Amino acid sequence: MTDAKPANLPERLRHYIGGELTDSVSGETFDVLNPATNEVYIQCAAGDKADVDKAVAAAREAFDSGPWPNLMPRERARILYKIADEVQARNAELAERESFDSGLPIRQAKGQAARAAENFRFFADLIVAQIDDAFRMPGRQLNYVNRKPKGVAGLITPWNTPFMQESWKLAPALASGCTVVLKPAEFTPLSAELWTEIFENAGLPTGVFNIVHGFGETAGDALVKHEDVNLISFTGETTTGQIIFGNCAPTMKAMSMELGGKSPAIIFEDADFEAALDSTLFGVFSLNGERCTASSRLLVQRSIYDDFVAAYAERAKKVKVGPPSDETSEIAALVHPEHYERVMNYVEIGKSEARLVAGGKRPENLPVGNYLEATVFADVPREARIFQEEIFGPVVAITPFDTEAEAIELANDVKYGLAAYVWTRDVTRAHTVAHQIESGMVWINSHNVRDLRTPFGGVKGSGLGQEGGYRSLEFYSTQQAIHVTLGDVHTTRFGATGYTDNDPGLAGPGC
């Protein structure tokens, strides 16, 4: 069974620069594959420096001369609400495109439009309610904060749940008054073109939003290095993040990077067994396991270890693997044959490092496409590569522990630090353990359920900076301190004679 091509697709995917769909200056294109068959289904413009230059020039013109950065927050919010309504109205079309292009099960893809729309509504509310500080020195000085957008934002997004991930960056960037150049992931460029109609219908001014498709080594590299780009927000793997970090340095760009993860779930003997089982199965096998916060390392207390492994393996064997368009599929096709090969290499490595208790192969009824059964390894030692390295697929490693201290040590014994999960009925232990885990986020007795007001980001090899709520607006904005003199200011009269300096007044310390 293979997935049918969605209706009403464009003949080819093009850049969107200054309000116009356009081919690459070079005329170059690349193939986009259907993950369920690995057949080419569309051509996409392959951008390079010339296309990035055009897009940045359009964004810069819109920022320097257009109305968007100077609109009142309420005016920007009205357009953001229209964007949210447009996104919501396209739920069926978006889900179909996203599922077909990325291999995401259609049932899970249907939630992406609602999440993307909520991002725009959330930041629309936030900019209207935002309060900036003022500090008074009565009769002498008034100090206040002038918040203004930083400029042109370069947004580089990943191939997993691409449309929703794009909304997570676009909403705060636009809410703050920035103009943007979006570089979507080359594996999954299809849904990004929907933004062009959505923004036009919502009344976003021309040039505020631009798209350049292409590869990280060309289009992405040119965007990061461009002198007229003021900040870069990147989501992707750690090695690429390190390269971007270095390339931002010469132009002193602001950076926010959400990188890889190898998130632990610590399951203590007093945990709600069934709830932990349900949550950790969902946490690693939903979205095909291609999620940054996946609970891909399960650390289970030894007294319940054997029972948990047996129950987990039994459930994993029943996880339905099928075509992306099948409403009953729980795991569908991995995004691309290159990624599929990478994941399968880790499966083979795991077979030599640990005990395979479920999955580990392609389903017999799906001989074509990037399919893998829900795969579970038990008795995984900490030095194993499948314990230490991000796999980004439906593969989980289970490791026993004896004591609380050992669980914390195992949880922290990787280079990553994005998310973690703690399962216990002991409230004191839950908080104590959570505080000692080296990660940007910890969930207690839950999988990844987020409040948009909270910080999102990692530590160690999992990223730089945090976004979410006001933190996102802080990243896309500059806070300028304005100091207004209200009374006489004593100034030491350098070069004058016959004066005494017995009142330092407001001179104060400088920098």
mmCIF file of C-alpha atoms in Angstrom, residues 15 20 38 60 62-63 88 95 193 203 263 284 299 308 316 352 367 390 430 439 441 450 455:
data_model
loop_
_atom_site.group_PDB
_atom_site.id
_atom_site.type_symbol
_atom_site.label_atom_id
_atom_site.label_comp_id
_atom_site.label_asym_id
_atom_site.label_seq_id
_atom_site.Cartn_x
_atom_site.Cartn_y
_atom_site.Cartn_z
ATOM 1 C CA HIS A 15 11.104 30.664 -3.167
ATOM 2 C CA GLU A 20 6.472 36.875 -5.292
ATOM 3 C CA ASN A 38 10.996 7.045 -1.827
ATOM 4 C CA ARG A 60 15.562 44.664 5.138
ATOM 5 C CA ALA A 62 10.323 45.959 4.731
ATOM 6 C CA PHE A 63 11.964 46.528 8.105
ATOM 7 C CA GLN A 88 -7.039 26.654 11.429
ATOM 8 C CA ALA A 95 -2.471 17.561 7.605
ATOM 9 C CA GLU A 193 4.406 27.225 0.744
ATOM 10 C CA GLY A 203 -2.819 41.191 5.259
ATOM 11 C CA SER A 263 16.117 12.440 27.098
ATOM 12 C CA VAL A 284 9.228 7.716 22.076
ATOM 13 C CA LEU A 299 15.933 4.169 33.453
ATOM 14 C CA PHE A 308 8.421 -3.279 33.074
ATOM 15 C CA ALA A 316 5.714 -2.265 21.503
ATOM 16 C CA SER A 352 25.713 -5.987 19.425
ATOM 17 C CA PRO A 367 8.566 -3.863 1.593
ATOM 18 C CA GLU A 390 20.673 10.542 19.462
ATOM 19 C CA ALA A 430 10.172 13.931 42.406
ATOM 20 C CA SER A 439 18.257 19.388 31.351
ATOM 21 C CA MET A 441 12.959 20.855 31.026
ATOM 22 C CA ARG A 450 3.649 22.163 27.596
ATOM 23 C CA PRO A 455 10.793 28.327 28.860
#
